[in-house]
One Martini backbone bead per residue (centre of mass of N, CA, C, O) as a GRO file, in nm:
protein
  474
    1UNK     BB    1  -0.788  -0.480  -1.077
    2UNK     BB    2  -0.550  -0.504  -1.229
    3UNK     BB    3  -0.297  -0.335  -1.411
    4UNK     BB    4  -0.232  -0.489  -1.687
    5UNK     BB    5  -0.520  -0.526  -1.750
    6UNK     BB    6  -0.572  -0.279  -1.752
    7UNK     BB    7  -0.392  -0.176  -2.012
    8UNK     BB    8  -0.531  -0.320  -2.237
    9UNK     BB    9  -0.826  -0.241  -2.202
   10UNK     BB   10  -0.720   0.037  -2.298
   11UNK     BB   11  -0.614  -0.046  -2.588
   12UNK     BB   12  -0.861  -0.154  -2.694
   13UNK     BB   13  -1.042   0.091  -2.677
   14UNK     BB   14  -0.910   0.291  -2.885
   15UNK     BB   15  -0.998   0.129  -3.100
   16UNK     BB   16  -1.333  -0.029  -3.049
   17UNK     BB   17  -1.478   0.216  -3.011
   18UNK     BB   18  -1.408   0.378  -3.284
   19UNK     BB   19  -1.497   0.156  -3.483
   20UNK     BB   20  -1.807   0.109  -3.394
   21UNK     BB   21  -1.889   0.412  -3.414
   22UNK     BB   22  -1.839   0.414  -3.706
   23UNK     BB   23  -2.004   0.174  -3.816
   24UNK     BB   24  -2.270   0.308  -3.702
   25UNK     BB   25  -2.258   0.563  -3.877
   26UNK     BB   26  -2.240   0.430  -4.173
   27UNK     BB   27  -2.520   0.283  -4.156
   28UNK     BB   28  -2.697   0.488  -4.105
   29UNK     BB   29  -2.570   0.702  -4.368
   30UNK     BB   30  -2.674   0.477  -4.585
   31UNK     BB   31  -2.975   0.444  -4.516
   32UNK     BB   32  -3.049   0.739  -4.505
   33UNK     BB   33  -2.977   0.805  -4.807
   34UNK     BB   34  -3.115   0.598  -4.973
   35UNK     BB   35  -3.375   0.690  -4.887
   36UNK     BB   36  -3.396   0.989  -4.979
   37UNK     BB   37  -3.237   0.942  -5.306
   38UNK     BB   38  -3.260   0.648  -5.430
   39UNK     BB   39  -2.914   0.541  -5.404
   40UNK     BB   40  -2.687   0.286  -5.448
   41UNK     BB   41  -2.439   0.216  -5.257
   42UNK     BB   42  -2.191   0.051  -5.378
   43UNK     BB   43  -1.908  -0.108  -5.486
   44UNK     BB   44  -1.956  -0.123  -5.819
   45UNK     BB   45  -1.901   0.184  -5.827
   46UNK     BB   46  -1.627   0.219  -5.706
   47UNK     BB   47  -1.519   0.000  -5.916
   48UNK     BB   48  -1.569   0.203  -6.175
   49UNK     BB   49  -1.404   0.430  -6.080
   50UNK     BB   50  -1.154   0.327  -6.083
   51UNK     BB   51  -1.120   0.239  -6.359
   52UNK     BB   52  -1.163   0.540  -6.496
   53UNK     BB   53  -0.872   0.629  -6.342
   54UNK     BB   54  -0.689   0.452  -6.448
   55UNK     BB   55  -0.741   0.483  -6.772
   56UNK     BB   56  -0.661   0.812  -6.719
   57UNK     BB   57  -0.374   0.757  -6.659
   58UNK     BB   58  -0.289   0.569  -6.900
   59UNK     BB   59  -0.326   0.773  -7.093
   60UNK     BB   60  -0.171   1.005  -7.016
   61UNK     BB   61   0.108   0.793  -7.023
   62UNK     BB   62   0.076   0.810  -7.288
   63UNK     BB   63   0.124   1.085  -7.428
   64UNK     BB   64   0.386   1.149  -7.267
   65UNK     BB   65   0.565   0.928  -7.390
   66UNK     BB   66   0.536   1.133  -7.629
   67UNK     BB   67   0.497   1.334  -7.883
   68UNK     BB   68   0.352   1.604  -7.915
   69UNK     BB   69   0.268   1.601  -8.203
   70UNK     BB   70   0.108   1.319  -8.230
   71UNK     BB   71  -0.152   1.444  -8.169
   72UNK     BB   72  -0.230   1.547  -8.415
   73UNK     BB   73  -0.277   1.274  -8.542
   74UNK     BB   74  -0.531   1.074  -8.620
   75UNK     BB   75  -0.447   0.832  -8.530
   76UNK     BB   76  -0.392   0.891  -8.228
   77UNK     BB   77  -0.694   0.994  -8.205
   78UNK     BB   78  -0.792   0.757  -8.230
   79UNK     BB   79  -0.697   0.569  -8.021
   80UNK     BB   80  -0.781   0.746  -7.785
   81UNK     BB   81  -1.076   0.732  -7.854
   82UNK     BB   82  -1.121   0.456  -7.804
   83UNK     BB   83  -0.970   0.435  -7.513
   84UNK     BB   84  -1.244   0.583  -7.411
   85UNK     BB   85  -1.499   0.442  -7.509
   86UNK     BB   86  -1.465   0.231  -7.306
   87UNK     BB   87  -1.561   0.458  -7.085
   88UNK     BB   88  -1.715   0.718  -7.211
   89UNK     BB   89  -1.517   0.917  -7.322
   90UNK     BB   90  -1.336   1.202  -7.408
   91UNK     BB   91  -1.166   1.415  -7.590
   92UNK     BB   92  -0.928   1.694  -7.621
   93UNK     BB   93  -0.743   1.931  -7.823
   94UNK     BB   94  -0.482   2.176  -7.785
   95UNK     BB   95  -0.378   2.467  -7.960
   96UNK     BB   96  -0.289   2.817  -7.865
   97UNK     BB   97  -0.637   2.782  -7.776
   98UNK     BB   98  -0.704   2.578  -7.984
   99UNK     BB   99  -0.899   2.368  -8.100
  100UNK     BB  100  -0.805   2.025  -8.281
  101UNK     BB  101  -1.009   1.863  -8.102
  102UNK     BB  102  -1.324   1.650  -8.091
  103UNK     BB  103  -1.539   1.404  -7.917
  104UNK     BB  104  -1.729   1.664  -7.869
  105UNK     BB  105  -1.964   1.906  -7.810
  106UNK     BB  106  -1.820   2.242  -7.773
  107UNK     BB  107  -1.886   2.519  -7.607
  108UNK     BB  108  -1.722   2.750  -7.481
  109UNK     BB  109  -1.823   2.719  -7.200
  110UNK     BB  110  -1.743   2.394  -7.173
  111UNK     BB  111  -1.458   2.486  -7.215
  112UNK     BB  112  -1.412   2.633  -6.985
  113UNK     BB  113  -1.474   2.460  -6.770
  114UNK     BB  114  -1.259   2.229  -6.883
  115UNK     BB  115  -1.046   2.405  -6.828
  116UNK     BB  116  -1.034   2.477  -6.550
  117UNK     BB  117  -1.063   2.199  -6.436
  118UNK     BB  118  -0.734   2.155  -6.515
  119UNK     BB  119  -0.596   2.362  -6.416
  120UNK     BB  120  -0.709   2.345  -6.097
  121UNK     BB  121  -0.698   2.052  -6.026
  122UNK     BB  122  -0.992   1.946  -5.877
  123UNK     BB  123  -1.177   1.729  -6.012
  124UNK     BB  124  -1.435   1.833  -6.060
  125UNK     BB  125  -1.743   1.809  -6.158
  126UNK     BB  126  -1.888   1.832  -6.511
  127UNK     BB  127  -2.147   1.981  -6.675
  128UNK     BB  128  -2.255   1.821  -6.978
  129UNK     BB  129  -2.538   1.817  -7.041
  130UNK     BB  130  -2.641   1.494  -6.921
  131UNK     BB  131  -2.355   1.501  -6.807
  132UNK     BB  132  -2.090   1.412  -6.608
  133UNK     BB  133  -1.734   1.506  -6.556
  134UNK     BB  134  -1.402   1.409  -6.550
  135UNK     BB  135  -1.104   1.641  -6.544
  136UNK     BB  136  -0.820   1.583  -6.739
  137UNK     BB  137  -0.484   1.725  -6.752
  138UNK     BB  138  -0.223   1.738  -7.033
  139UNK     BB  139   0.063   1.925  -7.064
  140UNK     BB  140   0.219   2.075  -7.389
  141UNK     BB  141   0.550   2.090  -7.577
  142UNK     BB  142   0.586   2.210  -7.829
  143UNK     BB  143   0.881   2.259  -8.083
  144UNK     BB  144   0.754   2.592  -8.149
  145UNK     BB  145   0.657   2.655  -7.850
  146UNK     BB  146   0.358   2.566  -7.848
  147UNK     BB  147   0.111   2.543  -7.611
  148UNK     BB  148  -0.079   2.237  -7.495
  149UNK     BB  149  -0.352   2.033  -7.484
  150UNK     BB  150  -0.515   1.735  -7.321
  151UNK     BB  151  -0.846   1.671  -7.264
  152UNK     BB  152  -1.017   1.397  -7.015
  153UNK     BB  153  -1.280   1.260  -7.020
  154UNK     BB  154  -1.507   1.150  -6.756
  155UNK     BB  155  -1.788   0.952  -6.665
  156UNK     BB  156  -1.977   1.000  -6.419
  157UNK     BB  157  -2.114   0.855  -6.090
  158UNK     BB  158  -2.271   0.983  -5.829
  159UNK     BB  159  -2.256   0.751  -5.648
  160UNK     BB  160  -1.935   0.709  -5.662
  161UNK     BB  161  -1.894   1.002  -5.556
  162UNK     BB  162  -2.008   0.950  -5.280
  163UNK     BB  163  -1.867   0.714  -5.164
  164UNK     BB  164  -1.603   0.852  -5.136
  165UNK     BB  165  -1.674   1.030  -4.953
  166UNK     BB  166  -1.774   0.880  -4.748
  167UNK     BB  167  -1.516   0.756  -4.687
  168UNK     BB  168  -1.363   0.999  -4.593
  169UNK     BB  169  -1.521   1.080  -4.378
  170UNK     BB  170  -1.513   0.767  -4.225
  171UNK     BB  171  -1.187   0.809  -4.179
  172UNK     BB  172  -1.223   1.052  -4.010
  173UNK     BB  173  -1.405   1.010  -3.820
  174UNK     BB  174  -1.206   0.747  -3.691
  175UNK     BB  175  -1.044   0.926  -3.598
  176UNK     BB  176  -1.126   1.128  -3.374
  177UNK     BB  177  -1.216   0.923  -3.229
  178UNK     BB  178  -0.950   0.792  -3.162
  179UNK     BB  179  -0.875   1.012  -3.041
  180UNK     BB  180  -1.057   1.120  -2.818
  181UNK     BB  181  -1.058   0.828  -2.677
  182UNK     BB  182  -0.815   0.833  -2.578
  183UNK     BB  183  -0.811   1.065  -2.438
  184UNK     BB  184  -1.067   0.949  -2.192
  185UNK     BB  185  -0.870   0.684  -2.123
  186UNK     BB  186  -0.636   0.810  -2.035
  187UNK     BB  187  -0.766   0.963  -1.812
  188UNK     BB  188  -0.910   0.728  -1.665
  189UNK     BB  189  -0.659   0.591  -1.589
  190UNK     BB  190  -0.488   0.823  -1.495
  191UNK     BB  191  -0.696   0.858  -1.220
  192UNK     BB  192  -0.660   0.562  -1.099
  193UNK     BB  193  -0.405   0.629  -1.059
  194UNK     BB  194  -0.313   0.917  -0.928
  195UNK     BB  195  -0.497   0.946  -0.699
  196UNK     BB  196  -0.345   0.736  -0.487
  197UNK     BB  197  -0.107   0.873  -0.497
  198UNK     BB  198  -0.202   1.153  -0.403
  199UNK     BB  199  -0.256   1.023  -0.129
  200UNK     BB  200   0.028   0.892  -0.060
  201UNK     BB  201   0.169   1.148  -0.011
  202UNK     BB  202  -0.023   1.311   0.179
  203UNK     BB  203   0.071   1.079   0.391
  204UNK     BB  204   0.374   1.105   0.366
  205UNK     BB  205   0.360   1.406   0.486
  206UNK     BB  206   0.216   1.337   0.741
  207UNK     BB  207   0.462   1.165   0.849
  208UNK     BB  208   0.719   1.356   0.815
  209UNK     BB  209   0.490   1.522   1.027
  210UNK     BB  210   0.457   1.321   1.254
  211UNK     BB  211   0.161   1.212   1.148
  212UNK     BB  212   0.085   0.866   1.257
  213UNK     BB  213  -0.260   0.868   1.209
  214UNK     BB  214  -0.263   0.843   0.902
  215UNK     BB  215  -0.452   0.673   0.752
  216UNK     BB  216  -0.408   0.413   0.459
  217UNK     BB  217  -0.598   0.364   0.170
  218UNK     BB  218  -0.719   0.104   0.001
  219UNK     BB  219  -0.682   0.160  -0.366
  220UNK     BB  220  -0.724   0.097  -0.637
  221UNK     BB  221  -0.538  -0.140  -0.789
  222UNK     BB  222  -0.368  -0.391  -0.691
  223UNK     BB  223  -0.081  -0.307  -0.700
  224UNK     BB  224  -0.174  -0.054  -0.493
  225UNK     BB  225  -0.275  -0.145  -0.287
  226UNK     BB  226  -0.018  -0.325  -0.179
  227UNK     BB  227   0.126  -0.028  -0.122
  228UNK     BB  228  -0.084   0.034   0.097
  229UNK     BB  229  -0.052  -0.235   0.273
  230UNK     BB  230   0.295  -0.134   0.305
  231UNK     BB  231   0.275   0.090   0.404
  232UNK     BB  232   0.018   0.045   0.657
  233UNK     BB  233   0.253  -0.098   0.814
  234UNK     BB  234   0.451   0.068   0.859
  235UNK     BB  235   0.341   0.263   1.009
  236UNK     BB  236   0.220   0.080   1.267
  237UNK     BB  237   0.516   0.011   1.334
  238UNK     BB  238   0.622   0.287   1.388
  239UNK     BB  239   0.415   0.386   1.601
  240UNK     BB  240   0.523   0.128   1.767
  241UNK     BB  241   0.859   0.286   1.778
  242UNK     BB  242   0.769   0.522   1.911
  243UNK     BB  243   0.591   0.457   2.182
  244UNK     BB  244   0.815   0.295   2.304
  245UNK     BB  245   1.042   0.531   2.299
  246UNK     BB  246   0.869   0.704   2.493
  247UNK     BB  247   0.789   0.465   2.687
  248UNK     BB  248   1.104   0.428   2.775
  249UNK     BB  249   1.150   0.717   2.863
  250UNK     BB  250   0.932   0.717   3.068
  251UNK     BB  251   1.090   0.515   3.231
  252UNK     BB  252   1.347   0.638   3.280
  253UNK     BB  253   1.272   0.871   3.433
  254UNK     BB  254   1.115   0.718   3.678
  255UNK     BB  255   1.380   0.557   3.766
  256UNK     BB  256   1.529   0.799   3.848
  257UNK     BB  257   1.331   0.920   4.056
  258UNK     BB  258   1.316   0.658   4.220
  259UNK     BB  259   1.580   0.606   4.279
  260UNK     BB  260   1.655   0.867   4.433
  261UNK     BB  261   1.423   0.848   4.649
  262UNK     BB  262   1.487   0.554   4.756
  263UNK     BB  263   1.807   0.629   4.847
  264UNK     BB  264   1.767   0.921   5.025
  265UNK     BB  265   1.666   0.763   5.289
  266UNK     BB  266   1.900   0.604   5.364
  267UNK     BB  267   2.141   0.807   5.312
  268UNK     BB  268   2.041   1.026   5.507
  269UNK     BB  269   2.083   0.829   5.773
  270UNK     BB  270   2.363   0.763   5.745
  271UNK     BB  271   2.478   1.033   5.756
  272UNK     BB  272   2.364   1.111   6.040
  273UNK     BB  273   2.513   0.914   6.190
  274UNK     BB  274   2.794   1.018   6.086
  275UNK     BB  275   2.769   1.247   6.233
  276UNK     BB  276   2.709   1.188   6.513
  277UNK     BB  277   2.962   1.044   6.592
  278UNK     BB  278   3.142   1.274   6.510
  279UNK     BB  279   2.976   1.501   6.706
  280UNK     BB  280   2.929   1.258   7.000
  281UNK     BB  281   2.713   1.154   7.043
  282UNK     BB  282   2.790   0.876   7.049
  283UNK     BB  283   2.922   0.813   7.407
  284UNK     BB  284   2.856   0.514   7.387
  285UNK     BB  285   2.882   0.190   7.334
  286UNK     BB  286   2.569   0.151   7.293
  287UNK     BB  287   2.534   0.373   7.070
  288UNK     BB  288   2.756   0.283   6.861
  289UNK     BB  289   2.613  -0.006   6.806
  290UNK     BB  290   2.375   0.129   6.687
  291UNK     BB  291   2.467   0.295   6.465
  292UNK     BB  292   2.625   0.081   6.324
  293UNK     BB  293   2.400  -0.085   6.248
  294UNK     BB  294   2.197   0.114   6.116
  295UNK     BB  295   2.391   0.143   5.904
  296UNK     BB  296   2.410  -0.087   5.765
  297UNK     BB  297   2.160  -0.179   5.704
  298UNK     BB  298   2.093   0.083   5.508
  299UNK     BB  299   2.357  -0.049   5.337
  300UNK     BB  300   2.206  -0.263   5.249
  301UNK     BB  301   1.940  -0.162   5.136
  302UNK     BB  302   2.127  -0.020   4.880
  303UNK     BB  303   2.206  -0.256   4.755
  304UNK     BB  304   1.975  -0.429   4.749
  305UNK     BB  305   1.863  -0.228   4.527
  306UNK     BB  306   2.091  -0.235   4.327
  307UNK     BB  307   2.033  -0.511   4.244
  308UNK     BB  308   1.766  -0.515   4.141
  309UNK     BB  309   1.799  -0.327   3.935
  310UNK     BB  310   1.988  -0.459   3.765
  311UNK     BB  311   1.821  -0.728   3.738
  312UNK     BB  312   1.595  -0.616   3.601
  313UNK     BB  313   1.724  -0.501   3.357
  314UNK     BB  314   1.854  -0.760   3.256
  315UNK     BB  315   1.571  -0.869   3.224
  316UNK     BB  316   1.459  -0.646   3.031
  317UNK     BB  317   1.717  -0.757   2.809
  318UNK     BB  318   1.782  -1.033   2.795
  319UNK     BB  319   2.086  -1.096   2.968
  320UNK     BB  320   1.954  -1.341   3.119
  321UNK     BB  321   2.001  -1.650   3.108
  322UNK     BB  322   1.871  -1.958   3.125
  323UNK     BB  323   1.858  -2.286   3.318
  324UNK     BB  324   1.703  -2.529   3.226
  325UNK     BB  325   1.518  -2.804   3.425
  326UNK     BB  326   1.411  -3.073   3.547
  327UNK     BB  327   1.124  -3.032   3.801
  328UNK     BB  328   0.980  -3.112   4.103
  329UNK     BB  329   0.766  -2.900   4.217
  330UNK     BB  330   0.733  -3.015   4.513
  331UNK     BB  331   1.033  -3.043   4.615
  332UNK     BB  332   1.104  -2.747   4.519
  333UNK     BB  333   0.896  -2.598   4.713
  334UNK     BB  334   1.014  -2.694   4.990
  335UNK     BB  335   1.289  -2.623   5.007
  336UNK     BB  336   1.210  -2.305   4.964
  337UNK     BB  337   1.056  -2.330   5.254
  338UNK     BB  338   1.300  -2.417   5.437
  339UNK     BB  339   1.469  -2.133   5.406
  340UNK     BB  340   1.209  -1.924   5.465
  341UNK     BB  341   1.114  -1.980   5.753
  342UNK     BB  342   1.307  -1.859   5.981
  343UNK     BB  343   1.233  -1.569   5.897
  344UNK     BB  344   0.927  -1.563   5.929
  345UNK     BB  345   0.894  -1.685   6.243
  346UNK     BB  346   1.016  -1.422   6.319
  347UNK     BB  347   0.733  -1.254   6.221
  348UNK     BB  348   0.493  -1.421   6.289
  349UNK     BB  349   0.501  -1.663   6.027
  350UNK     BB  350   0.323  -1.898   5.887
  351UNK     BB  351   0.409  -2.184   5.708
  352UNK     BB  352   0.251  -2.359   5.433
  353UNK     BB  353   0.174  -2.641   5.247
  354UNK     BB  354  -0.020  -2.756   4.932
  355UNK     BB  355  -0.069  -3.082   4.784
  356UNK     BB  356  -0.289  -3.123   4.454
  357UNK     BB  357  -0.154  -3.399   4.325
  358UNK     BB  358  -0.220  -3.727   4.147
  359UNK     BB  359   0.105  -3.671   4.101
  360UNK     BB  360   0.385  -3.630   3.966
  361UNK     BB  361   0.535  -3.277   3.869
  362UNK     BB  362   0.672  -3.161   3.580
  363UNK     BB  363   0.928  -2.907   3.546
  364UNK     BB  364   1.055  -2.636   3.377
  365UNK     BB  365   1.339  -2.459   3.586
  366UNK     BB  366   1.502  -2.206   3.705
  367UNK     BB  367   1.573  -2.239   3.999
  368UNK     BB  368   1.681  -1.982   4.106
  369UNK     BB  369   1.491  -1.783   3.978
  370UNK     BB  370   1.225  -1.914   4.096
  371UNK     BB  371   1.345  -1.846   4.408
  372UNK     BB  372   1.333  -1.546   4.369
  373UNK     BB  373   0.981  -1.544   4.338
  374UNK     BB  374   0.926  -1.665   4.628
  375UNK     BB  375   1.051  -1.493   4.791
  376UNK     BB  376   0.949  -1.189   4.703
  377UNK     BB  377   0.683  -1.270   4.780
  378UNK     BB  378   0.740  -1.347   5.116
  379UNK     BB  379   0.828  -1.081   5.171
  380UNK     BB  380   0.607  -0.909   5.065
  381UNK     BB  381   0.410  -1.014   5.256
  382UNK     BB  382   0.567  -0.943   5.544
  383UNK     BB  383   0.569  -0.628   5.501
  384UNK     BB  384   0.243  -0.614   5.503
  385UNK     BB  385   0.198  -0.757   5.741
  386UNK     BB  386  -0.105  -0.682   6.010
  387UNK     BB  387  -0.059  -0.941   6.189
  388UNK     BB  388   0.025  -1.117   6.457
  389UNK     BB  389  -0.081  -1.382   6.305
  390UNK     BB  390   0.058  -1.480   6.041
  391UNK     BB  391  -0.018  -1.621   5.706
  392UNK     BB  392   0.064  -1.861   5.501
  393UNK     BB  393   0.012  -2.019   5.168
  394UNK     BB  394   0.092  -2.311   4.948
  395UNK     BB  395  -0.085  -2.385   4.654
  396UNK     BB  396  -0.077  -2.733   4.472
  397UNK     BB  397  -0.183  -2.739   4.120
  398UNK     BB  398  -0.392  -2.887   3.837
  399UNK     BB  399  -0.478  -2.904   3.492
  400UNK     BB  400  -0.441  -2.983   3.230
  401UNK     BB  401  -0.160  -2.764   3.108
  402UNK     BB  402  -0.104  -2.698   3.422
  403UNK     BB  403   0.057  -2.518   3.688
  404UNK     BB  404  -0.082  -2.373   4.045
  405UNK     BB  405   0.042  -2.134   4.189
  406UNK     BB  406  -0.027  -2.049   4.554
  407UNK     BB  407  -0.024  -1.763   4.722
  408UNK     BB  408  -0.161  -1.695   5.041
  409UNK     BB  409  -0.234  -1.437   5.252
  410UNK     BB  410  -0.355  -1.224   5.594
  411UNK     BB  411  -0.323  -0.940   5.526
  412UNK     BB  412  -0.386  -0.624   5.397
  413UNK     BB  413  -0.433  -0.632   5.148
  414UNK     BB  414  -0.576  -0.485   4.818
  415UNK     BB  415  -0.659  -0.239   4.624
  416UNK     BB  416  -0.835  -0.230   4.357
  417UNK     BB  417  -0.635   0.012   4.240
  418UNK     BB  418  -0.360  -0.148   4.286
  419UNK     BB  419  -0.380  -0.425   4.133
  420UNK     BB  420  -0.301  -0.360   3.842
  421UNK     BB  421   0.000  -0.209   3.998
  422UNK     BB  422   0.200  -0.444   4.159
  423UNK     BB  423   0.400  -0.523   3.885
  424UNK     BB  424   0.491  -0.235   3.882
  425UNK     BB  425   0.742  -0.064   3.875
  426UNK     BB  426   0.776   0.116   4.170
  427UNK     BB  427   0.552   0.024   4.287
  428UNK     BB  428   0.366   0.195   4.577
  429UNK     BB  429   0.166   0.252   4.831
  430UNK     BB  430   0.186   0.507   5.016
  431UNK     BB  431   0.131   0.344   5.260
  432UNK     BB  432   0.448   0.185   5.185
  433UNK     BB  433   0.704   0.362   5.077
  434UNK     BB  434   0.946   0.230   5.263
  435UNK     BB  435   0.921  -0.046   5.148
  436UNK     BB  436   1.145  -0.112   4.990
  437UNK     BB  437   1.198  -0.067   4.592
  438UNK     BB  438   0.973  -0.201   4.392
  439UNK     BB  439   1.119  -0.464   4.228
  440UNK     BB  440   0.992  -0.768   4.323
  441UNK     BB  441   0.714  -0.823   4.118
  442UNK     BB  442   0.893  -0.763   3.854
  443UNK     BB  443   1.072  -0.972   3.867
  444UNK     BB  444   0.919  -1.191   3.871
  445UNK     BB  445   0.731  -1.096   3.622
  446UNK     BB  446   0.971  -1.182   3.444
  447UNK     BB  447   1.044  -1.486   3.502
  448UNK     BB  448   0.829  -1.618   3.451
  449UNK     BB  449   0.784  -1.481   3.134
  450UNK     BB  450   1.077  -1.654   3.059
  451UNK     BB  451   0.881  -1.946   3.140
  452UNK     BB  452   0.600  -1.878   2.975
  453UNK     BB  453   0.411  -1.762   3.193
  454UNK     BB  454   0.185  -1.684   3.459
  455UNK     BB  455   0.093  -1.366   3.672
  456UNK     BB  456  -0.083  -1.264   3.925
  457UNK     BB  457  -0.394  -1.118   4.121
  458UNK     BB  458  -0.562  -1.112   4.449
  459UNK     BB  459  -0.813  -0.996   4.628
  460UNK     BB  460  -0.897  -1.020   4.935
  461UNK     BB  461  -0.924  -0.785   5.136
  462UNK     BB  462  -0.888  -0.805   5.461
  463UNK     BB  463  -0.809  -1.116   5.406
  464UNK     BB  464  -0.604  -1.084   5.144
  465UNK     BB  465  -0.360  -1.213   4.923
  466UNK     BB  466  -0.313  -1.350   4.575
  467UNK     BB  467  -0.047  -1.529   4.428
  468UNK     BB  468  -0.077  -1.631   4.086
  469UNK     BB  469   0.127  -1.939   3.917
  470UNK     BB  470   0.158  -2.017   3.595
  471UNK     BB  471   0.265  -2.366   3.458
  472UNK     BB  472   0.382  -2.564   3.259
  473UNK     BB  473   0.436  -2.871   3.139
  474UNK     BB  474   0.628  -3.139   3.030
   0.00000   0.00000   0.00000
């Protein structure tokens, strides 16, 4: 339920509620009554009440505005006499404490209670003889200084006094229940909002201490679910840029390790050599100019350590753009196989291509960077191969949807240990630690993943090993 929809319905039921169950309880009320009493509580005795009391307002109204003197007056004792007759009500006169009219038969007894009940202004009703009446005083100030009053009886009917009653009764219980159920409805509301509040607090206590596992739960009305499910997607956004940033930070530490160790074997090579010379150990043309081939080499391999590293750099940071154009890959693979031929060759690595594609296959390619993905796999082929006659095979084929170049060679093959980490940064087996960056592989596959391909590797055993390159068709 939306949280709109919950703030109407329990508005509404802060009045339904306590309105129905005073109804109920009023039916009830009413129905008890009359079967016990037999006295029918009806509209028309609350009306019969309510005229009685006009009446005697009407009455009072009519002696304060003449003079007290007038109450003396015969005539005047008759008309009130008359007006009072007609609910059949009684008159009472009194003047310094004694009576000097009555329309009604009063005992000492009877005044003193019509007296009392007048004075305390109670309304409450006194019993005369077979009646019961409700008594109104008047109070007045003759001219001689003497107080006096005029005490107005209207005769009741018990069951208009229950009636009446029984009205306050009923409005007080419909407050009561409306006060109530407010107080129960609010907590319910209340209690529904709160909960979930208090639990995204929680959650985000434990978040800005660092612990985002904590994982945030959709509960309560619509609107708190959805703050609580954008809430608990940024908690895993933030976990995976934290994440990342452990990651990059251990990329980095790694890289340094690596960078260290990979230089220190060439570069204290160099220095050893030209230790040597300077030494003057070099004491011949012929060592003089092994010493200097060997430093060339060593800083050749640094050089080239650092290009690797830059280029990777820039490949993972997406710096450096693609240049793709359309390009027949069959055509496009010869050219770079007679280019790294005679390297091979001189390595005793037989070197063929095999293309079964039913027609020319176009791809978009930047033409450099693919060029380098191919060159570092046949190198590294080259560096592991362990056959006195090594052999790559180049095989072009295609899917419905894309096209399969595939490397392999029958060097020393990949053990399962190693074969999910040989596109990894730095990786290489313990046994060849000093051959190369460790960067041939990583940067592949970065270029090929530039044009949304993939890249994976097979190993055949003591057989060789499979680099396939996947890309899209044109």
């Amino acid at each position: 339920m939306d949280l709109k929809k919950r703030m109407i319905l329990a508005n509404a039921s802060t009045v339904i509620i306590p309105m129905v169950i005073t109804v109920f309880i009023a039916v009830a009320f009413l129905f008890i009554y009359c079967k016990m009493s037999g006295n029918d509580l009806s509209f028309k005795d609350y009306q019969r009440l309510s005229q009685i009391k006009l009446e005697l307002l009407n009455t009072e109204t009519g002696i304060l505005q003449r003079s007290p003197e007038v109450v003396e007056e015969d005539e005047f004792q008759k008309h009130l006499q008359e007006r009072l007759a007609e609910i059949q009500g009684e008159l009472v006169i009194i003047k310094d404490g004694k009576m000097i009219f009555s329309s009604i038969n009063l005992s000492k007894i009877d005044l003193e209670k019509s007296l009392d009940a007048g004075n305390m202004g109670r309304n409450e009703p006194i019993v005369i003889g077979d009646m019961t009446y409700s008594v109104q005083s008047v109070g007045l100030q003759f001219k001689d200084g003497t107080k006096g009053r005029v005490l107005l009886l209207a005769p009741l009917d018990q069951a208009a006094t229950n009636l009446t009653r029984f009205i306050i009764i009923i409005g007080v219980t419909f407050v009561l229940l409306f006060m109530l159920t407010n107080i129960l409805v609010s907590y319910h509301f209340s209690r529904r909002i709160l909960k979930p509040l208090r639990n995204l607090q929680s959650a985000a206590a434990e978040i800005s201490r660092g612990n985002l596992d904590q994982a945030i739960v959709e509960e309560g009305d619509q609107e708190i679910q959805a703050l609580c499910r954008d809430l608990e997607l940024m908690r895993l956004k933030l976990k995976d840029s934290v994440y990342s940033q452990l990651k990059y930070e251990d990329n980095r530490k790694m890289i340094i390790s690596s960078i260290s160790h990979d230089l220190k074997t060439p570069v204290t090579s160099i220095k050893g050599y030209v230790e040597g010379i300077l030494d003057g150990i070099a004491n011949t043309p012929e060592k003089m100019e092994r010493y200097l081939k060997t430093i060339s080499l060593k800083a050749h391999q640094v050089d080239q350590m650092i290009d690797d590293l830059l280029l990777y750099a820039k490949l993972d940071l997406n710096q450096i753009p693609f240049d793709f154009e359309k390009t027949d890959i069959g055509e496009y693979l010869k050219l770079c196989l007679l280019e790294s031929e005679p390297e091979l060759e001189s390595s005793h690595i037989k070197v063929s291509l095999h293309i079964d594609l039913p027609q020319k296959q176009f791809v978009s390619l930047d033409r450099a960077r693919m060029k380098r993905v191919i060159v570092n796999i046949l190198d590294n082929s080259r560096k592991y191969m362990n056959k006195e006659q090594g052999e790559i095979k180049i095989l072009l084929r295609d899917t419905f949807t894309s096209l399969i170049i595939e490397l392999r060679d029958n060097g020393s093959g990949v053990s399962e240990g190693d074969l999910p980490h040989i596109f990894d940064r730095f990786y290489r087996s313990d046994k060849a630690r000093s051959k190369g960056s460790g960067l041939g592989l990583a940067i592949a596959k970065q270029i090929v993943e530039g044009h949304k391909g993939r890249i994976w590797a097979v190993s055949h055993g003591e057989e060789g090993t499979s680099i396939m390159i996947s890309l899209s068709k044109s």
